[in-house]
Tab-separated table of C-alpha atoms in Angstrom:
chain	number	residue	atom	x	y	z
A	1	MET	CA	16.167	35.305	-28.498
A	2	ALA	CA	13.725	36.841	-26.091
A	3	VAL	CA	14.422	35.654	-22.577
A	4	ARG	CA	12.086	36.178	-19.640
A	5	ILE	CA	14.142	36.852	-16.543
A	6	ARG	CA	12.006	37.021	-13.408
A	7	ARG	CA	11.457	35.484	-10.372
A	8	ALA	CA	-10.081	2.810	-6.889
A	9	PHE	CA	-11.334	-0.266	-7.229
A	10	SER	CA	-11.208	-3.373	-4.965
A	11	SER	CA	-9.372	-6.615	-5.692
A	12	ALA	CA	-12.713	-8.293	-6.399
A	13	THR	CA	-13.173	-6.133	-9.475
A	14	LEU	CA	-9.737	-6.871	-10.900
A	15	LEU	CA	-9.608	-9.394	-13.722
A	16	LEU	CA	-7.786	-12.644	-13.171
A	17	CYS	CA	-4.541	-13.302	-14.980
A	18	GLY	CA	-4.082	-15.798	-17.759
A	19	LEU	CA	-5.759	-14.587	-20.950
A	20	SER	CA	-3.644	-14.582	-24.079
A	21	PRO	CA	-3.128	-11.333	-25.974
A	22	CYS	CA	-4.700	-10.999	-29.400
A	23	PRO	CA	-2.469	-10.235	-32.378
A	24	ALA	CA	-2.439	-6.665	-33.623
A	25	THR	CA	-3.210	-5.816	-37.212
A	26	ALA	CA	-0.276	-4.316	-39.072
A	27	HIS	CA	-0.654	-1.087	-41.053
A	28	ALA	CA	2.228	0.171	-43.187
A	29	ASP	CA	1.219	3.832	-43.487
A	30	ASP	CA	1.610	7.190	-41.802
A	31	THR	CA	-1.262	6.515	-39.385
A	32	ILE	CA	1.011	4.321	-37.254
A	33	GLY	CA	2.553	5.945	-34.189
A	34	THR	CA	6.309	5.529	-33.906
A	35	ASP	CA	7.772	3.149	-31.322
A	36	GLY	CA	10.182	5.848	-30.136
A	37	TYR	CA	9.375	9.448	-29.258
A	38	VAL	CA	10.519	11.832	-32.016
A	39	HIS	CA	11.692	15.114	-30.493
A	40	VAL	CA	10.903	18.307	-32.392
A	41	ALA	CA	12.400	21.711	-31.557
A	42	PRO	CA	10.078	24.713	-31.000
A	43	ASN	CA	11.130	26.014	-34.432
A	44	GLY	CA	9.918	22.801	-36.069
A	45	VAL	CA	13.303	21.197	-36.619
A	46	VAL	CA	13.099	17.436	-36.117
A	47	LEU	CA	15.694	16.360	-33.553
A	48	GLY	CA	14.880	12.656	-33.798
A	49	VAL	CA	14.612	9.967	-31.144
A	50	ASP	CA	16.713	9.833	-27.998
A	51	PRO	CA	20.091	8.537	-29.197
A	52	TYR	CA	20.671	6.634	-25.950
A	53	TYR	CA	17.272	4.951	-25.717
A	54	PRO	CA	15.729	5.245	-29.200
A	55	THR	CA	12.618	3.169	-28.428
A	56	ASP	CA	11.716	5.084	-25.259
A	57	GLY	CA	8.378	6.799	-25.600
A	58	ASN	CA	6.064	6.677	-28.581
A	59	GLY	CA	4.676	8.934	-31.265
A	60	GLY	CA	1.199	9.918	-32.365
A	61	TYR	CA	-0.286	11.146	-29.097
A	62	ASP	CA	0.262	13.244	-25.958
A	63	VAL	CA	-0.813	11.859	-22.591
A	64	ALA	CA	-2.898	14.030	-20.254
A	65	ASP	CA	-3.368	11.611	-17.352
A	66	TYR	CA	-2.533	8.168	-15.998
A	67	THR	CA	-4.877	6.512	-13.509
A	68	VAL	CA	-3.367	3.307	-12.144
A	69	ASN	CA	-5.752	1.038	-10.241
A	70	LEU	CA	-3.968	-1.872	-8.604
A	71	ALA	CA	-4.271	-4.580	-6.006
A	72	TYR	CA	-1.108	-6.115	-4.600
A	73	ASP	CA	-0.679	-9.309	-2.580
A	74	PRO	CA	2.539	-8.959	-0.545
A	75	VAL	CA	2.644	-12.683	0.286
A	76	ALA	CA	2.334	-13.923	-3.297
A	77	ARG	CA	4.132	-10.796	-4.581
A	78	PHE	CA	1.456	-10.606	-7.252
A	79	LEU	CA	0.013	-7.535	-8.928
A	80	ASN	CA	-3.398	-7.159	-10.587
A	81	ALA	CA	-3.883	-3.792	-12.238
A	82	ARG	CA	-5.928	-1.675	-14.597
A	83	THR	CA	-4.446	1.519	-15.978
A	84	VAL	CA	-6.471	4.118	-17.837
A	85	VAL	CA	-4.488	6.452	-20.086
A	86	THR	CA	-6.179	9.646	-21.236
A	87	ALA	CA	-4.461	11.227	-24.236
A	88	THR	CA	-4.889	13.378	-27.342
A	89	THR	CA	-3.854	12.255	-30.807
A	90	THR	CA	-1.300	14.357	-32.678
A	91	GLN	CA	-2.059	12.563	-35.965
A	92	ARG	CA	-4.488	10.016	-37.365
A	93	LEU	CA	-3.853	6.694	-35.676
A	94	THR	CA	-4.645	3.165	-36.726
A	95	ARG	CA	-1.965	1.776	-34.421
A	96	PHE	CA	0.133	3.075	-31.541
A	97	ASP	CA	2.373	1.832	-28.742
A	98	LEU	CA	2.690	2.115	-24.987
A	99	ASP	CA	5.743	1.032	-23.002
A	100	LEU	CA	5.409	-1.856	-20.535
A	101	ARG	CA	8.065	-4.350	-19.439
A	102	GLY	CA	7.031	-7.902	-18.599
A	103	LEU	CA	3.613	-8.535	-17.000
A	104	VAL	CA	0.728	-10.244	-18.779
A	105	VAL	CA	-1.742	-7.991	-20.560
A	106	THR	CA	-5.216	-9.536	-20.536
A	107	SER	CA	-7.300	-6.896	-22.294
A	108	VAL	CA	-7.098	-3.495	-23.958
A	109	LYS	CA	-9.932	-1.118	-24.738
A	110	VAL	CA	-9.735	2.134	-26.687
A	111	ASN	CA	-12.620	4.507	-25.985
A	112	GLY	CA	-14.394	1.626	-24.263
A	113	VAL	CA	-14.175	-0.724	-27.270
A	114	ALA	CA	-12.002	-3.852	-27.287
A	115	ALA	CA	-8.768	-3.336	-29.219
A	116	ALA	CA	-6.294	-5.807	-30.666
A	117	PHE	CA	-2.847	-5.841	-29.101
A	118	THR	CA	0.478	-7.640	-29.135
A	119	ARG	CA	3.925	-7.317	-27.548
A	120	ALA	CA	7.115	-6.370	-29.385
A	121	LYS	CA	10.780	-5.831	-28.534
A	122	GLU	CA	11.594	-5.411	-24.831
A	123	HIS	CA	8.774	-3.130	-23.803
A	124	GLU	CA	6.383	-2.297	-26.621
A	125	LEU	CA	2.664	-2.857	-26.133
A	126	VAL	CA	1.330	-2.454	-29.677
A	127	ILE	CA	-2.355	-1.469	-29.800
A	128	THR	CA	-4.697	-1.490	-32.802
A	129	PRO	CA	-8.029	0.207	-32.033
A	130	ALA	CA	-11.208	-1.091	-33.655
A	131	ALA	CA	-11.590	2.165	-35.555
A	132	GLU	CA	-9.086	4.755	-36.712
A	133	LEU	CA	-8.572	7.657	-34.292
A	134	ALA	CA	-8.845	11.101	-35.883
A	135	ALA	CA	-6.112	13.662	-35.362
A	136	ASP	CA	-6.383	16.151	-32.492
A	137	THR	CA	-9.010	14.180	-30.582
A	138	SER	CA	-9.077	12.987	-26.991
A	139	PHE	CA	-9.200	9.241	-26.360
A	140	THR	CA	-8.788	6.732	-23.547
A	141	VAL	CA	-6.909	3.450	-23.359
A	142	GLU	CA	-7.741	0.927	-20.636
A	143	ILE	CA	-5.177	-1.819	-20.094
A	144	VAL	CA	-5.777	-4.735	-17.716
A	145	TYR	CA	-2.669	-6.689	-16.755
A	146	CYS	CA	-1.107	-8.740	-13.992
A	147	GLY	CA	1.961	-10.644	-12.865
A	148	ARG	CA	5.038	-10.326	-10.701
A	149	PRO	CA	6.809	-7.096	-11.682
A	150	GLN	CA	10.573	-7.246	-12.083
A	151	PRO	CA	13.200	-4.495	-11.809
A	152	GLU	CA	15.379	-3.306	-14.626
A	153	TYR	CA	19.116	-3.293	-14.016
A	154	THR	CA	21.007	-0.195	-15.083
A	155	PRO	CA	24.811	0.047	-15.379
A	156	ARG	CA	26.348	1.940	-12.454
A	157	ARG	CA	22.945	2.432	-10.777
A	158	GLY	CA	21.794	-1.070	-9.996
A	159	ALA	CA	18.105	-1.978	-9.953
A	160	THR	CA	15.505	0.560	-11.009
A	161	GLY	CA	11.765	0.219	-11.111
A	162	TRP	CA	9.747	-2.300	-9.120
A	163	ARG	CA	11.766	-4.213	-6.544
A	164	VAL	CA	11.121	-6.191	-3.394
A	165	SER	CA	12.370	-4.512	-0.217
A	166	ALA	CA	14.259	-6.194	2.610
A	167	THR	CA	11.098	-5.591	4.652
A	168	GLY	CA	8.942	-7.765	2.388
A	169	GLY	CA	7.279	-4.716	0.906
A	170	VAL	CA	7.966	-3.275	-2.541
A	171	PHE	CA	8.863	0.064	-4.035
A	172	ALA	CA	9.343	1.382	-7.565
A	173	ALA	CA	11.508	4.353	-8.441
A	174	GLY	CA	14.554	5.130	-10.508
A	175	ALA	CA	15.903	6.443	-13.772
A	176	PRO	CA	16.213	6.249	-16.686
A	177	HIS	CA	13.483	3.587	-16.479
A	178	SER	CA	11.068	2.710	-13.709
A	179	ALA	CA	7.440	3.361	-14.630
A	180	THR	CA	7.429	0.726	-17.376
A	181	THR	CA	8.007	-2.021	-14.796
A	182	TRP	CA	4.551	-1.516	-13.248
A	183	PHE	CA	2.235	0.460	-15.526
A	184	PRO	CA	1.884	1.143	-19.280
A	185	VAL	CA	3.278	4.559	-20.100
A	186	ASN	CA	4.609	6.857	-22.803
A	187	ASP	CA	8.094	6.606	-21.356
A	188	THR	CA	9.624	9.925	-22.332
A	189	SER	CA	10.311	13.007	-20.238
A	190	ALA	CA	8.877	15.062	-23.095
A	191	ASP	CA	5.346	13.905	-22.229
A	192	LYS	CA	4.372	15.016	-18.728
A	193	ALA	CA	0.943	14.065	-17.412
A	194	THR	CA	-1.069	14.124	-14.213
A	195	PHE	CA	-0.859	10.902	-12.225
A	196	HIS	CA	-3.350	9.065	-10.023
A	197	VAL	CA	-2.840	5.839	-8.092
A	198	ASN	CA	-5.606	3.835	-6.407
A	199	GLY	CA	-3.966	0.954	-4.586
A	200	THR	CA	-5.690	-1.852	-2.677
A	201	VAL	CA	-3.617	-3.760	-0.118
A	202	PRO	CA	-4.281	-5.997	2.929
A	203	ASN	CA	-4.966	-4.564	6.363
A	204	GLY	CA	-1.825	-3.273	8.029
A	205	TRP	CA	-0.228	-2.358	4.702
A	206	ALA	CA	-0.134	1.082	3.076
A	207	VAL	CA	0.375	2.490	-0.403
A	208	VAL	CA	2.491	5.620	-0.855
A	209	SER	CA	2.865	7.502	-4.133
A	210	ASN	CA	3.343	10.973	-5.613
A	211	GLY	CA	1.156	13.927	-4.810
A	212	VAL	CA	-1.550	14.174	-2.170
A	213	ARG	CA	-3.159	11.248	-0.364
A	214	LYS	CA	-6.859	11.709	-1.034
A	215	SER	CA	-8.397	8.926	1.044
A	216	ILE	CA	-8.076	5.501	2.643
A	217	HIS	CA	-11.168	3.289	2.561
A	218	ASN	CA	-11.588	-0.497	2.741
A	219	GLY	CA	-7.910	-1.053	2.107
A	220	GLN	CA	-7.765	1.299	-0.879
A	221	HIS	CA	-5.315	4.183	-0.777
A	222	ARG	CA	-5.998	6.971	-3.292
A	223	TRP	CA	-3.242	9.344	-4.430
A	224	ALA	CA	-3.358	12.274	-6.845
A	225	GLU	CA	-0.488	14.219	-8.404
A	226	GLU	CA	-2.095	17.106	-10.264
A	227	THR	CA	1.217	18.736	-11.228
A	228	PRO	CA	2.193	17.062	-14.531
A	229	ILE	CA	4.995	14.591	-13.968
A	230	THR	CA	7.544	12.752	-16.119
A	231	PRO	CA	7.424	8.939	-16.051
A	232	SER	CA	10.880	8.700	-14.465
A	233	ALA	CA	9.715	10.889	-11.548
A	234	THR	CA	6.826	8.597	-10.572
A	235	MET	CA	7.086	6.337	-7.536
A	236	ILE	CA	5.138	3.861	-5.444
A	237	GLY	CA	5.781	2.032	-2.195
A	238	ILE	CA	3.767	-0.733	-0.555
A	239	ASP	CA	4.799	-1.674	2.963
A	240	ARG	CA	3.851	-1.588	6.623
A	241	PHE	CA	4.685	2.103	6.632
A	242	THR	CA	4.521	4.437	9.556
A	243	VAL	CA	3.075	7.558	7.967
A	244	ARG	CA	3.647	10.975	9.494
A	245	GLU	CA	1.864	14.083	8.243
A	246	SER	CA	2.965	17.627	9.066
A	247	GLY	CA	3.428	20.941	7.296
A	248	LEU	CA	6.082	23.484	6.409
A	249	PRO	CA	5.912	27.043	7.758
A	250	GLY	CA	4.689	28.284	4.370
A	251	GLY	CA	1.762	25.858	4.416
A	252	THR	CA	3.032	23.088	2.110
A	253	PRO	CA	1.771	19.748	3.453
A	254	VAL	CA	4.403	17.121	4.275
A	255	LEU	CA	3.823	13.371	4.238
A	256	ASP	CA	6.701	11.097	5.213
A	257	ALA	CA	6.465	7.300	5.052
A	258	PHE	CA	8.883	5.172	7.089
A	259	ALA	CA	9.269	1.494	6.253
A	260	PRO	CA	10.174	-0.879	9.106
A	261	GLY	CA	13.782	-0.368	10.127
A	262	THR	CA	13.849	3.363	9.358
A	263	ASP	CA	13.208	6.416	11.497
A	264	GLY	CA	12.609	10.139	11.169
A	265	THR	CA	16.161	11.349	11.791
A	266	LEU	CA	16.851	12.411	8.220
A	267	ALA	CA	13.313	13.667	7.647
A	268	ALA	CA	13.712	16.071	10.567
A	269	ALA	CA	16.078	18.158	8.431
A	270	LEU	CA	13.481	18.767	5.695
A	271	PRO	CA	12.027	22.083	6.998
A	272	LYS	CA	15.464	23.695	7.222
A	273	VAL	CA	16.486	22.326	3.810
A	274	MET	CA	13.287	23.586	2.210
A	275	ASP	CA	13.748	27.018	3.758
A	276	PHE	CA	17.201	27.184	2.193
A	277	LEU	CA	16.119	25.904	-1.226
A	278	THR	CA	13.091	28.158	-1.551
A	279	GLY	CA	15.384	31.057	-0.710
A	280	GLU	CA	17.693	30.081	-3.575
A	281	LEU	CA	15.158	28.780	-6.103
A	282	GLY	CA	11.802	30.377	-5.355
A	283	PRO	CA	8.441	28.836	-4.457
A	284	TYR	CA	8.253	25.071	-4.174
A	285	PRO	CA	6.828	23.799	-7.492
A	286	THR	CA	4.370	21.085	-6.360
A	287	ALA	CA	1.444	20.839	-3.955
A	288	SER	CA	3.017	18.554	-1.355
A	289	THR	CA	6.363	17.247	-0.197
A	290	GLY	CA	7.921	14.641	2.063
A	291	GLY	CA	9.795	11.414	1.491
A	292	MET	CA	9.643	7.650	1.513
A	293	TYR	CA	12.310	5.965	3.631
A	294	VAL	CA	13.344	2.344	3.083
A	295	PRO	CA	16.130	0.392	4.805
A	296	ASP	CA	17.493	-1.039	1.572
A	297	ARG	CA	20.885	-0.162	0.166
A	298	ILE	CA	20.214	1.809	-2.984
A	299	PHE	CA	22.839	3.637	-4.979
A	300	TYR	CA	21.176	7.054	-4.799
A	301	ALA	CA	18.258	8.955	-3.334
A	302	HIS	CA	15.766	8.970	-6.161
A	303	PRO	CA	14.246	12.461	-6.557
A	304	SER	CA	10.686	11.318	-7.294
A	305	GLN	CA	8.401	14.313	-7.754
A	306	GLY	CA	7.285	15.631	-4.388
A	307	ARG	CA	8.286	12.482	-2.511
A	308	PRO	CA	11.878	11.283	-3.007
A	309	VAL	CA	12.871	7.747	-2.065
A	310	TYR	CA	15.744	7.455	0.425
A	311	GLY	CA	17.684	4.280	1.116
A	312	GLY	CA	19.224	3.237	4.391
A	313	SER	CA	22.540	4.969	3.667
A	314	ALA	CA	21.056	8.317	2.617
A	315	ASP	CA	22.501	11.338	4.398
A	316	GLN	CA	21.672	15.026	4.541
A	317	SER	CA	23.515	15.713	1.282
A	318	ALA	CA	21.270	13.169	-0.423
A	319	LEU	CA	18.230	14.919	1.038
A	320	VAL	CA	19.370	18.335	-0.206
A	321	GLN	CA	20.155	17.036	-3.681
A	322	ALA	CA	16.873	15.140	-4.009
A	323	MET	CA	14.873	18.176	-2.934
A	324	ALA	CA	16.875	20.497	-5.222
A	325	ALA	CA	15.863	18.192	-8.058
A	326	GLN	CA	12.249	19.202	-7.494
A	327	TRP	CA	13.254	22.372	-9.337
A	328	TRP	CA	16.283	21.194	-11.353
A	329	GLY	CA	15.021	17.875	-12.680
A	330	ASN	CA	11.244	17.749	-12.126
A	331	GLN	CA	9.985	21.264	-12.773
A	332	LEU	CA	12.812	21.567	-15.299
A	333	ALA	CA	12.496	18.330	-17.256
A	334	ILE	CA	15.201	17.356	-19.710
A	335	LYS	CA	14.615	16.625	-23.384
A	336	MET	CA	16.847	13.586	-23.852
A	337	TRP	CA	18.922	11.504	-21.462
A	338	LYS	CA	22.169	13.076	-22.683
A	339	ASP	CA	20.840	16.249	-21.014
A	340	GLN	CA	20.706	14.608	-17.575
A	341	PRO	CA	24.152	15.903	-16.475
A	342	LEU	CA	22.771	19.451	-16.802
A	343	VAL	CA	20.267	19.062	-13.980
A	344	GLU	CA	22.467	16.717	-11.933
A	345	SER	CA	25.324	19.230	-11.938
A	346	TYR	CA	23.103	21.991	-10.573
A	347	THR	CA	21.533	19.840	-7.858
A	348	ARG	CA	25.004	18.818	-6.710
A	349	TYR	CA	26.086	22.460	-6.696
A	350	LEU	CA	23.130	23.311	-4.473
A	351	VAL	CA	24.505	20.771	-1.995
A	352	TRP	CA	27.768	22.744	-2.047
A	353	LEU	CA	25.839	25.958	-1.384
A	354	TRP	CA	23.920	24.294	1.462
A	355	ASP	CA	27.110	23.022	3.086
A	356	GLU	CA	28.755	26.433	2.879
A	357	ALA	CA	25.677	28.145	4.343
A	358	ASN	CA	25.709	25.718	7.263
A	359	GLY	CA	29.320	26.072	8.330
A	360	GLY	CA	30.855	23.621	5.876
A	361	GLN	CA	33.639	24.129	3.363
A	362	ALA	CA	33.529	27.304	1.282
A	363	VAL	CA	32.368	26.673	-2.276
A	364	GLU	CA	35.428	28.338	-3.824
A	365	GLN	CA	37.782	26.191	-1.769
A	366	ARG	CA	35.825	23.092	-2.686
A	367	TYR	CA	36.128	24.037	-6.353
A	368	GLN	CA	39.864	24.625	-6.081
A	369	ASP	CA	40.329	21.286	-4.306
A	370	GLY	CA	38.333	19.558	-7.024
A	371	MET	CA	40.401	21.154	-9.778
A	372	ARG	CA	43.618	20.070	-8.069
A	373	ARG	CA	42.405	16.498	-7.738
A	374	ALA	CA	41.378	16.402	-11.395
A	375	GLY	CA	44.691	17.853	-12.531
A	376	ALA	CA	45.198	17.002	-16.182
A	377	ASP	CA	43.782	13.482	-15.862
A	378	PRO	CA	42.368	12.570	-19.301
A	379	ARG	CA	40.007	10.071	-17.676
A	380	PHE	CA	38.357	12.963	-15.823
A	381	TRP	CA	38.340	15.610	-18.536
A	382	GLY	CA	37.741	13.227	-21.436
A	383	ARG	CA	34.068	12.829	-20.510
A	384	GLU	CA	31.866	15.219	-22.477
A	385	LEU	CA	29.164	16.751	-20.289
A	386	ALA	CA	26.774	17.290	-23.203
A	387	ASP	CA	27.110	13.716	-24.422
A	388	PRO	CA	28.569	11.355	-21.800
A	389	GLY	CA	27.329	8.193	-23.527
A	390	VAL	CA	24.551	5.711	-22.944
A	391	GLY	CA	24.531	4.380	-19.408
A	392	LYS	CA	26.824	7.205	-18.255
A	393	GLU	CA	24.196	9.918	-17.861
A	394	PHE	CA	24.680	10.025	-14.096
A	395	SER	CA	28.462	9.557	-14.000
A	396	VAL	CA	29.856	12.979	-14.860
A	397	THR	CA	28.532	15.257	-12.127
A	398	ASP	CA	31.976	15.490	-10.515
A	399	LYS	CA	33.019	17.370	-13.649
A	400	GLY	CA	29.635	19.067	-14.036
A	401	VAL	CA	29.612	20.629	-10.588
A	402	LEU	CA	32.988	22.207	-11.318
A	403	MET	CA	31.537	23.589	-14.538
A	404	VAL	CA	28.662	25.209	-12.634
A	405	HIS	CA	31.028	27.021	-10.282
A	406	ALA	CA	33.290	28.012	-13.174
A	407	LEU	CA	30.254	29.599	-14.841
A	408	ARG	CA	29.540	31.527	-11.663
A	409	LYS	CA	33.092	32.873	-11.616
A	410	HIS	CA	32.901	33.702	-15.325
A	411	ILE	CA	29.610	35.649	-15.407
A	412	GLY	CA	29.488	36.912	-11.819
A	413	ASP	CA	27.214	36.194	-8.895
A	414	GLU	CA	24.316	38.443	-9.866
A	415	LYS	CA	23.763	36.852	-13.255
A	416	PHE	CA	24.643	33.357	-12.073
A	417	PHE	CA	21.961	33.369	-9.402
A	418	VAL	CA	19.408	34.567	-11.970
A	419	VAL	CA	20.208	31.436	-13.996
A	420	LEU	CA	20.073	29.229	-10.907
A	421	ARG	CA	16.658	30.509	-9.876
A	422	GLU	CA	14.918	31.325	-13.135
A	423	PHE	CA	15.940	28.690	-15.675
A	424	PRO	CA	13.761	25.971	-14.088
A	425	GLU	CA	10.801	28.339	-14.121
A	426	ILE	CA	10.865	28.899	-17.891
A	427	ALA	CA	10.896	25.125	-18.378
A	428	VAL	CA	7.487	24.415	-16.852
A	429	SER	CA	5.838	23.966	-20.262
A	430	LEU	CA	8.820	23.116	-22.453
A	431	ASN	CA	11.535	20.560	-21.828
A	432	GLN	CA	15.042	21.970	-21.855
A	433	GLY	CA	18.430	20.607	-22.844
A	434	TRP	CA	22.023	21.753	-23.087
A	435	TYR	CA	21.389	23.860	-26.195
A	436	ASP	CA	18.558	25.765	-24.510
A	437	TRP	CA	20.665	26.320	-21.392
A	438	GLU	CA	23.552	27.649	-23.491
A	439	LEU	CA	21.282	30.181	-25.179
A	440	TYR	CA	19.770	31.200	-21.859
A	441	THR	CA	23.042	31.629	-19.973
A	442	ALA	CA	24.469	33.741	-22.796
A	443	ALA	CA	21.345	35.927	-22.841
A	444	VAL	CA	21.320	36.433	-19.064
A	445	ALA	CA	25.059	37.129	-18.964
A	446	ASP	CA	24.819	39.369	-22.043
A	447	MET	CA	28.097	37.775	-23.107
A	448	ASP	CA	29.404	35.535	-25.843
A	449	LEU	CA	29.828	32.293	-23.904
A	450	THR	CA	30.750	30.158	-26.902
A	451	ALA	CA	34.296	29.555	-25.699
A	452	PHE	CA	33.105	28.667	-22.192
A	453	HIS	CA	30.482	26.227	-23.457
A	454	GLU	CA	32.884	24.614	-25.905
A	455	ALA	CA	35.539	24.165	-23.232
A	456	TRP	CA	33.385	22.955	-20.345
A	457	VAL	CA	30.240	21.419	-21.857
A	458	HIS	CA	31.524	20.002	-25.131
A	459	GLY	CA	35.240	19.829	-24.421
A	460	THR	CA	37.244	16.738	-23.498
A	461	THR	CA	40.413	18.413	-22.223
A	462	VAL	CA	41.257	20.732	-19.323
A	463	PRO	CA	39.558	24.120	-19.894
A	464	PRO	CA	42.024	26.965	-20.498
A	465	ALA	CA	43.076	29.057	-17.530
A	466	GLY	CA	40.937	32.029	-18.528
A	467	LEU	CA	37.765	29.937	-18.345
A	468	ARG	CA	38.363	28.352	-14.974
């Protein structure tokens, strides 16, 4: 294997809610896009759908851009929206799906022509265009919809997606699912796209999203994220935000949004954290940075691309980990959700490195303490990093962070820090999973790491002494 190792529209224009969806026409042939994204390896081997969430994403097309136009009434908690999806077919299509949970769809157009549509399962919006779409052609889908968005509840992580804040505002973020609660999407990390939000809200309210704020005019807030983004890394907040704009020494613009009841204490650490992370990981991968701060108790700081969402209990470790995920998690996007522990383990390890660099506990001592606490406990070691199980994708980083340091000890600092810095860079165009990481680490180390990978990544017992 050759491995490269180197450094809007106003609320008056929104349709009213209440129209009934038309039934879609069924077609039993190979021109129907699948209702789950089928992953294919670069060598053409079909890997299949995500085993944890087999109906996530859809087949038959690749999205280039989402433009979400919305108007939100904070008093009624009601959303009117129109999303335009620009995509390219990967096959002939007489029918295809988008993912959208709840909400009432009032109309769908494909290339400007009314299309039939229906709803299926928990989140499938099934669309039948008036005419068959040829393979390898660009097309647009315009979906008009409305309602009161609801969160999705995820084991061990609480609510994800659209939720009402303690302030009376709303915000949407989270993983594995969030985007589907407020806009129609091809909900797979394998299909990154640019992302634009044009949000209209009453006077005194603000809309915050990913990317760069382009303008505010007549209550409409326009945002553009031109770095392709995965659906799970999108975010939005609508509140009486205090917005503060600044810049990092290198020129990256910073926009922080503080909901009522929050302040800039945590945000003040961002310049120092970014200086540390760019030193470890290289240039920051998106055009802007900052954060959205809400007073709510959330179980994690969600590392939304360019603008993480921090709850009221977030601390500096949460800030470091969320910003590290801009490289390990956003620039490097996973293939399937069983690959999530890979990026989570590295972002947690970067918190260890940050703490050590700032007078905290030495990383080696922290590792030794962690190994002593784990002992031979089968409940700790019995969790397989490469396949923790559905709903457990975020629950094994205590084991994963030990694995990362064990790899460092096994291959040496020079090669380890090449992996830390360069692996996210090679993943800009291609999603990466455990298998890809195993090949890459072995190539960089110029070692047979089969025993290490089997013990730490695929193993369910204490790794042997020589590998820890």
